[in-house]
mmCIF file of C-alpha atoms in Angstrom:
data_model
loop_
_atom_site.group_PDB
_atom_site.id
_atom_site.type_symbol
_atom_site.label_atom_id
_atom_site.label_comp_id
_atom_site.label_asym_id
_atom_site.label_seq_id
_atom_site.Cartn_x
_atom_site.Cartn_y
_atom_site.Cartn_z
ATOM 1 C CA MET V 1 109.222 107.781 108.002
ATOM 2 C CA ILE V 2 106.861 109.149 110.676
ATOM 3 C CA GLU V 3 107.275 112.474 112.498
ATOM 4 C CA ARG V 4 105.889 113.289 115.929
ATOM 5 C CA HIS V 5 106.378 115.747 118.738
ATOM 6 C CA SER V 6 107.123 114.164 122.129
ATOM 7 C CA THR V 7 108.925 114.755 125.400
ATOM 8 C CA ALA V 8 109.978 111.191 125.609
ATOM 9 C CA SER V 9 113.668 110.588 125.397
ATOM 10 C CA ASN V 10 113.457 107.068 124.076
ATOM 11 C CA VAL V 11 111.625 106.210 120.932
ATOM 12 C CA CYS V 12 109.492 103.096 120.687
ATOM 13 C CA ASP V 13 110.837 99.788 119.548
ATOM 14 C CA ASP V 14 110.399 99.252 115.786
ATOM 15 C CA GLU V 15 109.098 95.723 116.190
ATOM 16 C CA ALA V 16 106.458 96.739 118.775
ATOM 17 C CA VAL V 17 105.014 99.456 116.582
ATOM 18 C CA ALA V 18 105.103 97.273 113.522
ATOM 19 C CA ARG V 19 103.075 94.665 115.347
ATOM 20 C CA ALA V 20 100.659 97.328 116.551
ATOM 21 C CA LEU V 21 100.275 98.422 112.959
ATOM 22 C CA GLN V 22 99.635 94.815 111.914
ATOM 23 C CA GLN V 23 96.845 94.564 114.450
ATOM 24 C CA ALA V 24 95.337 97.847 113.354
ATOM 25 C CA LEU V 25 95.287 96.765 109.728
ATOM 26 C CA SER V 26 93.318 93.598 110.599
ATOM 27 C CA PHE V 27 90.321 95.466 112.025
ATOM 28 C CA SER V 28 88.615 96.663 108.841
ATOM 29 C CA PRO V 29 89.295 97.718 105.237
ATOM 30 C CA ASP V 30 89.133 101.338 106.389
ATOM 31 C CA ALA V 31 91.741 100.780 109.091
ATOM 32 C CA TYR V 32 94.665 101.356 106.771
ATOM 33 C CA ASP V 33 94.167 105.105 106.521
ATOM 34 C CA HIS V 34 94.280 105.481 110.291
ATOM 35 C CA SER V 35 96.674 102.647 111.210
ATOM 36 C CA VAL V 36 99.706 104.835 111.835
ATOM 37 C CA ALA V 37 97.827 107.204 114.130
ATOM 38 C CA PHE V 38 96.325 104.222 115.923
ATOM 39 C CA ALA V 39 99.691 102.596 116.510
ATOM 40 C CA LEU V 40 101.347 105.742 117.756
ATOM 41 C CA GLN V 41 98.361 106.496 120.033
ATOM 42 C CA GLU V 42 98.623 102.994 121.573
ATOM 43 C CA GLU V 43 102.330 103.463 122.201
ATOM 44 C CA GLU V 44 101.754 106.928 123.716
ATOM 45 C CA ASN V 45 99.062 105.580 126.078
ATOM 46 C CA ALA V 46 101.317 102.721 127.183
ATOM 47 C CA ARG V 47 104.237 104.944 127.984
ATOM 48 C CA GLY V 48 102.104 107.749 129.492
ATOM 49 C CA THR V 49 103.769 110.400 127.444
ATOM 50 C CA GLU V 50 102.172 113.682 126.475
ATOM 51 C CA LEU V 51 102.342 115.445 123.142
ATOM 52 C CA GLN V 52 103.314 119.076 123.422
ATOM 53 C CA GLU V 53 103.081 121.682 120.655
ATOM 54 C CA ASN V 54 106.440 123.097 121.607
ATOM 55 C CA GLY V 55 108.103 119.764 122.314
ATOM 56 C CA THR V 56 111.288 118.430 120.713
ATOM 57 C CA ARG V 57 110.860 116.947 117.294
ATOM 58 C CA GLU V 58 111.801 113.321 117.053
ATOM 59 C CA ILE V 59 111.921 111.111 113.990
ATOM 60 C CA VAL V 60 110.636 107.586 114.468
ATOM 61 C CA GLU V 61 111.450 105.269 111.580
ATOM 62 C CA ILE V 62 109.330 102.109 111.422
ATOM 63 C CA ASP V 63 110.784 99.470 109.085
ATOM 64 C CA ILE V 64 107.840 97.132 108.570
ATOM 65 C CA GLY V 65 109.817 95.016 106.183
ATOM 66 C CA CYS V 66 107.176 93.523 103.917
ATOM 67 C CA SER V 67 104.194 95.528 102.812
ATOM 68 C CA ARG V 68 102.114 92.408 102.336
ATOM 69 C CA CYS V 69 103.142 90.414 105.409
ATOM 70 C CA PHE V 70 103.480 93.478 107.710
ATOM 71 C CA ILE V 71 106.263 91.742 109.661
ATOM 72 C CA PRO V 72 109.281 93.725 110.934
ATOM 73 C CA GLN V 73 112.495 93.775 108.966
ATOM 74 C CA ASP V 74 114.476 92.113 111.805
ATOM 75 C CA GLU V 75 112.109 89.140 111.689
ATOM 76 C CA ILE V 76 112.622 88.892 107.879
ATOM 77 C CA ASP V 77 116.373 89.035 108.514
ATOM 78 C CA ARG V 78 116.129 86.115 110.930
ATOM 79 C CA GLN V 79 113.999 84.021 108.667
ATOM 80 C CA GLY V 80 115.882 84.983 105.530
ATOM 81 C CA LYS V 81 112.678 85.667 103.643
ATOM 82 C CA CYS V 82 109.140 87.000 104.021
ATOM 83 C CA ARG V 83 106.105 84.760 103.708
ATOM 84 C CA PHE V 84 105.601 85.658 100.042
ATOM 85 C CA TYR V 85 109.190 85.068 98.957
ATOM 86 C CA PHE V 86 109.059 84.280 95.235
ATOM 87 C CA ILE V 87 111.365 82.154 93.098
ATOM 88 C CA LEU V 88 112.479 85.484 91.642
ATOM 89 C CA LEU V 89 114.456 86.047 94.850
ATOM 90 C CA THR V 90 112.431 89.133 95.622
ATOM 91 C CA CYS V 91 108.994 89.825 96.950
ATOM 92 C CA PRO V 92 107.157 92.000 94.386
ATOM 93 C CA CYS V 93 104.860 93.408 97.085
ATOM 94 C CA CYS V 94 107.920 94.778 98.942
ATOM 95 C CA LEU V 95 109.586 96.275 95.925
ATOM 96 C CA LEU V 96 106.749 97.577 93.740
ATOM 97 C CA GLY V 97 104.078 98.173 96.350
ATOM 98 C CA ALA V 98 101.350 95.967 94.880
ATOM 99 C CA ALA V 99 100.057 94.777 98.277
ATOM 100 C CA HIS V 100 100.403 98.275 99.725
ATOM 101 C CA ALA V 101 98.260 99.522 96.892
ATOM 102 C CA TRP V 102 95.674 96.782 97.389
ATOM 103 C CA ASP V 103 95.331 97.594 101.090
ATOM 104 C CA GLU V 104 95.022 101.308 100.294
ATOM 105 C CA MET V 105 92.506 100.833 97.482
ATOM 106 C CA ARG V 106 90.291 98.127 98.944
ATOM 107 C CA SER V 107 88.276 100.709 100.934
ATOM 108 C CA ARG V 108 87.463 102.371 97.619
ATOM 109 C CA LYS V 109 85.954 100.884 94.475
ATOM 110 C CA LEU V 110 88.876 98.971 93.033
ATOM 111 C CA LEU V 111 87.276 98.774 89.566
ATOM 112 C CA LEU V 112 87.615 102.586 89.253
ATOM 113 C CA THR V 113 91.384 102.341 89.110
ATOM 114 C CA PHE V 114 92.956 102.444 85.659
ATOM 115 C CA THR V 115 94.846 99.174 86.259
ATOM 116 C CA MET V 116 91.675 97.192 86.925
ATOM 117 C CA LEU V 117 89.606 98.984 84.328
ATOM 118 C CA ILE V 118 92.062 98.187 81.492
ATOM 119 C CA SER V 119 92.599 94.637 82.754
ATOM 120 C CA VAL V 120 88.858 93.917 82.944
ATOM 121 C CA LEU V 121 88.358 95.453 79.491
ATOM 122 C CA GLU V 122 91.027 93.244 77.977
ATOM 123 C CA ILE V 123 89.506 90.146 79.589
ATOM 124 C CA VAL V 124 86.060 91.095 78.239
ATOM 125 C CA VAL V 125 87.473 91.600 74.739
ATOM 126 C CA PHE V 126 89.058 88.122 74.879
ATOM 127 C CA ILE V 127 85.715 86.576 75.965
ATOM 128 C CA ILE V 128 83.917 88.338 73.128
ATOM 129 C CA MET V 129 86.488 87.075 70.623
ATOM 130 C CA VAL V 130 86.057 83.497 71.814
ATOM 131 C CA ALA V 131 82.264 83.825 71.760
ATOM 132 C CA ILE V 132 82.359 85.024 68.144
ATOM 133 C CA PHE V 133 85.213 82.981 66.660
ATOM 134 C CA GLY V 134 85.570 80.054 69.077
ATOM 135 C CA PHE V 135 88.873 78.289 69.873
ATOM 136 C CA ALA V 136 91.362 77.313 67.198
ATOM 137 C CA SER V 137 92.948 73.865 67.062
ATOM 138 C CA PRO V 138 96.178 73.474 69.097
ATOM 139 C CA SER V 139 98.151 73.146 65.894
ATOM 140 C CA GLU V 140 96.987 76.655 64.803
ATOM 141 C CA ASN V 141 97.016 78.388 68.212
ATOM 142 C CA HIS V 142 98.932 76.564 71.010
ATOM 143 C CA LEU V 143 98.103 79.353 73.477
ATOM 144 C CA ILE V 144 94.464 78.233 73.701
ATOM 145 C CA GLY V 145 92.795 81.026 71.760
ATOM 146 C CA PRO V 146 90.889 82.049 68.640
ATOM 147 C CA PRO V 147 92.084 81.415 65.097
ATOM 148 C CA VAL V 148 94.585 83.764 63.490
ATOM 149 C CA SER V 149 91.847 85.311 61.223
ATOM 150 C CA ALA V 150 90.061 86.547 64.360
ATOM 151 C CA PHE V 151 93.016 88.800 65.237
ATOM 152 C CA VAL V 152 93.123 90.321 61.776
ATOM 153 C CA THR V 153 89.395 91.056 61.956
ATOM 154 C CA MET V 154 89.522 92.472 65.464
ATOM 155 C CA GLY V 155 92.408 94.883 64.876
ATOM 156 C CA GLY V 156 95.738 93.072 65.257
ATOM 157 C CA LYS V 157 98.952 94.745 64.103
ATOM 158 C CA VAL V 158 99.171 94.275 60.326
ATOM 159 C CA THR V 159 101.633 96.729 58.778
ATOM 160 C CA GLY V 160 100.124 96.468 55.296
ATOM 161 C CA LEU V 161 96.721 97.581 56.599
ATOM 162 C CA ILE V 162 98.167 100.321 58.845
ATOM 163 C CA VAL V 163 99.929 102.085 55.977
ATOM 164 C CA HIS V 164 96.666 101.883 53.960
ATOM 165 C CA GLY V 165 94.808 103.972 56.494
ATOM 166 C CA GLU V 166 93.946 101.605 59.405
ATOM 167 C CA VAL V 167 96.129 103.516 61.884
ATOM 168 C CA TYR V 168 93.971 102.412 64.735
ATOM 169 C CA ARG V 169 95.764 99.093 64.482
ATOM 170 C CA LEU V 170 98.601 100.723 66.436
ATOM 171 C CA VAL V 171 96.253 100.916 69.474
ATOM 172 C CA THR V 172 93.842 97.974 69.212
ATOM 173 C CA PRO V 173 96.499 95.226 69.579
ATOM 174 C CA ILE V 174 96.919 96.336 73.225
ATOM 175 C CA PHE V 175 93.440 94.991 73.979
ATOM 176 C CA LEU V 176 93.880 91.665 72.145
ATOM 177 C CA HIS V 177 95.530 88.478 73.441
ATOM 178 C CA ALA V 178 96.506 85.372 71.542
ATOM 179 C CA GLY V 179 95.075 82.935 74.048
ATOM 180 C CA ILE V 180 94.231 82.060 77.662
ATOM 181 C CA VAL V 181 97.902 81.496 78.503
ATOM 182 C CA HIS V 182 98.935 84.825 76.935
ATOM 183 C CA LEU V 183 96.104 86.622 78.750
ATOM 184 C CA LEU V 184 96.841 85.178 82.206
ATOM 185 C CA LEU V 185 100.558 85.967 82.021
ATOM 186 C CA ASN V 186 99.961 89.546 80.947
ATOM 187 C CA MET V 187 97.151 90.159 83.483
ATOM 188 C CA ASN V 188 99.278 88.877 86.347
ATOM 189 C CA ALA V 189 102.179 91.180 85.413
ATOM 190 C CA GLN V 190 99.904 94.105 84.616
ATOM 191 C CA ILE V 191 97.917 94.040 87.844
ATOM 192 C CA THR V 192 100.947 93.300 90.052
ATOM 193 C CA LEU V 193 102.896 96.212 88.584
ATOM 194 C CA GLY V 194 100.057 98.571 87.853
ATOM 195 C CA LEU V 195 98.416 98.855 91.297
ATOM 196 C CA GLY V 196 101.660 99.862 92.985
ATOM 197 C CA MET V 197 102.572 102.355 90.291
ATOM 198 C CA GLU V 198 99.124 103.899 90.194
ATOM 199 C CA THR V 199 99.231 104.410 93.973
ATOM 200 C CA ARG V 200 102.575 106.169 93.796
ATOM 201 C CA TRP V 201 102.238 108.112 90.563
ATOM 202 C CA GLY V 202 98.518 108.520 90.004
ATOM 203 C CA MET V 203 96.083 107.364 87.261
ATOM 204 C CA LYS V 204 97.069 110.025 84.680
ATOM 205 C CA VAL V 205 100.800 109.248 84.724
ATOM 206 C CA LEU V 206 100.231 105.491 84.570
ATOM 207 C CA ALA V 207 97.582 105.596 81.867
ATOM 208 C CA SER V 208 99.632 108.023 79.702
ATOM 209 C CA GLY V 209 102.790 105.913 79.973
ATOM 210 C CA TYR V 210 100.840 102.669 79.393
ATOM 211 C CA PHE V 211 99.234 103.759 76.106
ATOM 212 C CA TRP V 212 102.321 105.590 74.889
ATOM 213 C CA SER V 213 104.430 102.509 75.443
ATOM 214 C CA GLY V 214 101.941 100.195 73.782
ATOM 215 C CA VAL V 215 101.533 102.422 70.744
ATOM 216 C CA ALA V 216 105.274 103.060 70.412
ATOM 217 C CA GLY V 217 106.015 99.378 70.647
ATOM 218 C CA ASN V 218 103.594 98.680 67.852
ATOM 219 C CA VAL V 219 105.171 101.422 65.700
ATOM 220 C CA VAL V 220 108.644 99.943 66.201
ATOM 221 C CA SER V 221 107.342 96.425 65.442
ATOM 222 C CA SER V 222 105.465 97.620 62.345
ATOM 223 C CA PHE V 223 108.649 99.074 60.964
ATOM 224 C CA PHE V 224 111.181 96.343 61.784
ATOM 225 C CA LEU V 225 108.865 93.344 61.676
ATOM 226 C CA PRO V 226 106.280 94.332 59.022
ATOM 227 C CA HIS V 227 105.247 90.839 57.858
ATOM 228 C CA VAL V 228 104.295 89.493 61.304
ATOM 229 C CA LEU V 229 100.867 89.726 62.894
ATOM 230 C CA SER V 230 101.109 90.583 66.625
ATOM 231 C CA VAL V 231 98.696 91.285 69.475
ATOM 232 C CA GLY V 232 98.945 91.782 73.233
ATOM 233 C CA SER V 233 99.596 94.366 75.899
ATOM 234 C CA SER V 234 103.167 93.244 76.359
ATOM 235 C CA GLY V 235 104.596 96.435 74.919
ATOM 236 C CA ALA V 236 102.609 98.491 77.381
ATOM 237 C CA ILE V 237 103.679 96.230 80.280
ATOM 238 C CA LEU V 238 107.303 96.502 79.279
ATOM 239 C CA GLY V 239 106.743 100.267 79.237
ATOM 240 C CA MET V 240 105.602 100.054 82.838
ATOM 241 C CA ILE V 241 108.850 98.331 83.691
ATOM 242 C CA GLY V 242 110.717 101.060 81.792
ATOM 243 C CA MET V 243 108.876 103.678 83.858
ATOM 244 C CA GLU V 244 109.892 101.888 87.046
ATOM 245 C CA ALA V 245 113.517 101.864 85.844
ATOM 246 C CA SER V 246 113.408 105.597 85.067
ATOM 247 C CA HIS V 247 111.834 106.333 88.455
ATOM 248 C CA MET V 248 114.583 104.289 90.145
ATOM 249 C CA LEU V 249 117.258 106.258 88.254
ATOM 250 C CA SER V 250 115.685 109.628 89.084
ATOM 251 C CA THR V 251 115.504 108.809 92.796
ATOM 252 C CA TRP V 252 118.795 106.901 92.988
ATOM 253 C CA GLN V 253 120.469 109.368 95.372
ATOM 254 C CA GLN V 254 117.437 109.538 97.675
ATOM 255 C CA THR V 255 117.049 105.761 97.993
ATOM 256 C CA ASP V 256 118.910 103.619 100.500
ATOM 257 C CA SER V 257 121.415 101.072 99.190
ATOM 258 C CA GLN V 258 119.385 98.019 100.160
ATOM 259 C CA THR V 259 116.298 99.208 98.289
ATOM 260 C CA ARG V 260 118.426 100.085 95.246
ATOM 261 C CA MET V 261 119.952 96.603 95.237
ATOM 262 C CA LEU V 262 116.571 94.872 95.563
ATOM 263 C CA LYS V 263 114.919 96.921 92.841
ATOM 264 C CA SER V 264 117.848 96.509 90.510
ATOM 265 C CA ARG V 265 117.842 92.716 91.040
ATOM 266 C CA SER V 266 114.081 92.581 90.445
ATOM 267 C CA LEU V 267 114.376 94.455 87.130
ATOM 268 C CA LEU V 268 117.284 92.312 86.041
ATOM 269 C CA VAL V 269 115.296 89.140 86.756
ATOM 270 C CA PHE V 270 112.362 90.516 84.727
ATOM 271 C CA PHE V 271 114.692 91.216 81.845
ATOM 272 C CA ALA V 272 116.259 87.741 82.072
ATOM 273 C CA ILE V 273 112.796 86.078 81.929
ATOM 274 C CA ILE V 274 111.756 88.247 78.964
ATOM 275 C CA ILE V 275 114.950 87.524 77.065
ATOM 276 C CA ILE V 276 114.590 83.755 77.701
ATOM 277 C CA ILE V 277 110.948 83.790 76.536
ATOM 278 C CA GLY V 278 111.998 85.837 73.530
ATOM 279 C CA PHE V 279 114.449 83.184 72.407
ATOM 280 C CA PHE V 280 112.224 80.137 72.952
ATOM 281 C CA ALA V 281 108.671 81.443 72.295
ATOM 282 C CA PRO V 282 107.037 83.079 69.290
ATOM 283 C CA VAL V 283 106.894 86.585 70.706
ATOM 284 C CA ASP V 284 107.427 90.015 69.096
ATOM 285 C CA ASN V 285 110.660 91.236 70.680
ATOM 286 C CA TRP V 286 110.428 94.504 68.714
ATOM 287 C CA VAL V 287 107.211 95.324 70.551
ATOM 288 C CA HIS V 288 108.884 94.483 73.874
ATOM 289 C CA GLY V 289 111.978 96.579 73.199
ATOM 290 C CA GLY V 290 110.075 99.500 71.700
ATOM 291 C CA GLY V 291 107.647 99.483 74.620
ATOM 292 C CA PHE V 292 110.331 99.354 77.262
ATOM 293 C CA PHE V 293 112.305 102.282 75.833
ATOM 294 C CA ALA V 294 109.084 104.209 75.350
ATOM 295 C CA GLY V 295 108.254 103.743 79.047
ATOM 296 C CA LEU V 296 111.832 104.628 79.974
ATOM 297 C CA SER V 297 111.703 107.839 77.948
ATOM 298 C CA PHE V 298 108.273 108.749 79.295
ATOM 299 C CA GLY V 299 109.461 108.202 82.892
ATOM 300 C CA LEU V 300 112.575 110.319 82.379
ATOM 301 C CA LEU V 301 110.385 113.155 81.254
ATOM 302 C CA ALA V 302 107.659 112.648 83.893
ATOM 303 C CA PHE V 303 110.130 112.213 86.804
ATOM 304 C CA ARG V 304 112.929 114.542 85.653
ATOM 305 C CA GLU V 305 112.387 116.870 88.615
ATOM 306 C CA ASN V 306 113.467 114.072 90.959
ATOM 307 C CA PHE V 307 117.057 114.327 89.655
ATOM 308 C CA GLU V 308 119.193 116.286 92.006
ATOM 309 C CA SER V 309 121.384 118.066 89.429
ATOM 310 C CA GLU V 310 120.414 120.185 86.462
ATOM 311 C CA VAL V 311 122.796 118.284 84.241
ATOM 312 C CA LYS V 312 121.015 114.967 84.866
ATOM 313 C CA ARG V 313 117.633 116.615 84.290
ATOM 314 C CA ARG V 314 118.849 117.917 80.945
ATOM 315 C CA ILE V 315 120.168 114.487 79.941
ATOM 316 C CA ALA V 316 116.890 112.858 80.941
ATOM 317 C CA GLU V 317 114.905 115.416 78.944
ATOM 318 C CA THR V 318 117.184 114.978 75.889
ATOM 319 C CA PHE V 319 116.852 111.190 75.869
ATOM 320 C CA GLY V 320 113.078 111.368 76.328
ATOM 321 C CA VAL V 321 112.569 113.865 73.528
ATOM 322 C CA LEU V 322 114.931 112.049 71.151
ATOM 323 C CA TYR V 323 113.091 108.764 71.641
ATOM 324 C CA VAL V 324 109.716 110.426 71.011
ATOM 325 C CA LEU V 325 111.085 112.018 67.818
ATOM 326 C CA GLY V 326 112.543 108.602 66.804
ATOM 327 C CA VAL V 327 109.145 106.881 67.164
ATOM 328 C CA LEU V 328 107.491 109.648 65.150
ATOM 329 C CA GLY V 329 110.147 109.229 62.494
ATOM 330 C CA LEU V 330 109.507 105.488 62.270
ATOM 331 C CA PHE V 331 105.785 106.126 62.012
ATOM 332 C CA ILE V 332 106.280 108.514 59.116
ATOM 333 C CA GLY V 333 108.789 106.121 57.563
ATOM 334 C CA LEU V 334 106.179 103.380 57.509
ATOM 335 C CA PHE V 335 104.189 105.165 54.797
ATOM 336 C CA PHE V 336 107.317 105.671 52.608
ATOM 337 C CA ALA V 337 108.798 102.212 53.069
ATOM 338 C CA PHE V 338 105.691 99.945 52.910
ATOM 339 C CA HIS V 339 102.877 101.895 51.196
#
C-alpha cells in the first residue's frame, strides 16, 4: 500500500506502475530502496500532475503479484502461475518473502544476517567433521556423511550423557548434520524461510525463536526418545514454521482472504511433506514436533499484540507460557527419569 498526495482524479494503472517498478529494480542493487519513489515520480511526470501539500489524499494500491518475478497480479491470473511456480502449488517467494528479502539485503553485507551466519556456520562444522572423521560407508550412513561415532564426539543428542552433566548437547545438535543430503535439505529450507522472516521480524526475534525451538525440540526428544542419537537443525526450522503459523494467526483479521488461503495451503503442504518423511525416513519426529510447538508458542508471545481482542491475546499468552513451563518440566524430569 502506497500513500501519496495528488490533485489527479484518476489513479495510475496497477500494471503500468508495476512494470515501472520492475525497470527500476533492474538498474542496480541499491535501486530497491528508491524504486517506489522512482516509479511514482515517472508516473507523475508522464501525467503532468503536481503534488500539493494540501491536496486530497489518495491511496494507490499496487499489486505486484510475485515478489521475485515482479509481474502484476493480473498477468499471473492470466498465466495461472508465476515464473517460479513450484510443485508445492505455491511460490515461496510470494508467500514468505524470501526473494523480497534477498533484494532488500543484497545492497548490504548478506553474511551479516543471522540466517546466513548460522547457515554458513553449520556448513563449516560439517566440513570440519568430514575433514576429521571422513565419510562412512553407505551401509552405516546412507546420507553421505561421517560415521556415527563422529556425532557422539562432536556433541550429538545423547540423553545418557545429557543427564550426566553434558547439557550443552541440547544446543550442539543444531549445528550438526548427518550427511550431505541432510545438510542440503535443511539449508534450503532454512535460508528460504529465514531471509523473509528476518526481514519482517528482525534478527533478534528470529534468532531467539530459532534457538529456543532447537533446544526445546531436543529436550522433548531426549525425554520421549532417550535411546536414539539425533542431530540436525530440523527442530529449529520447524520452529520457524511454527512462528510463521503464529504470525498468520495473530494477523488473521488484518490479512486478505487470498493471502490467508495461500499461506494456509503452504503450511499444510509443509506439514504433509514432513509427515511423509517422518513415516518413511529415519528422522526424529519428537524433535520436529517439539520444535514446531516451541516456535508456535514463541510466536504467540512475540506477536500477541497483533491480536485485535484482549481475549485472544490472553489465550496466546497462556498457551505460550504453558508450553515453556512444559519444556522446563521435561528438562527437570530428565534427571529424575534417566539419571
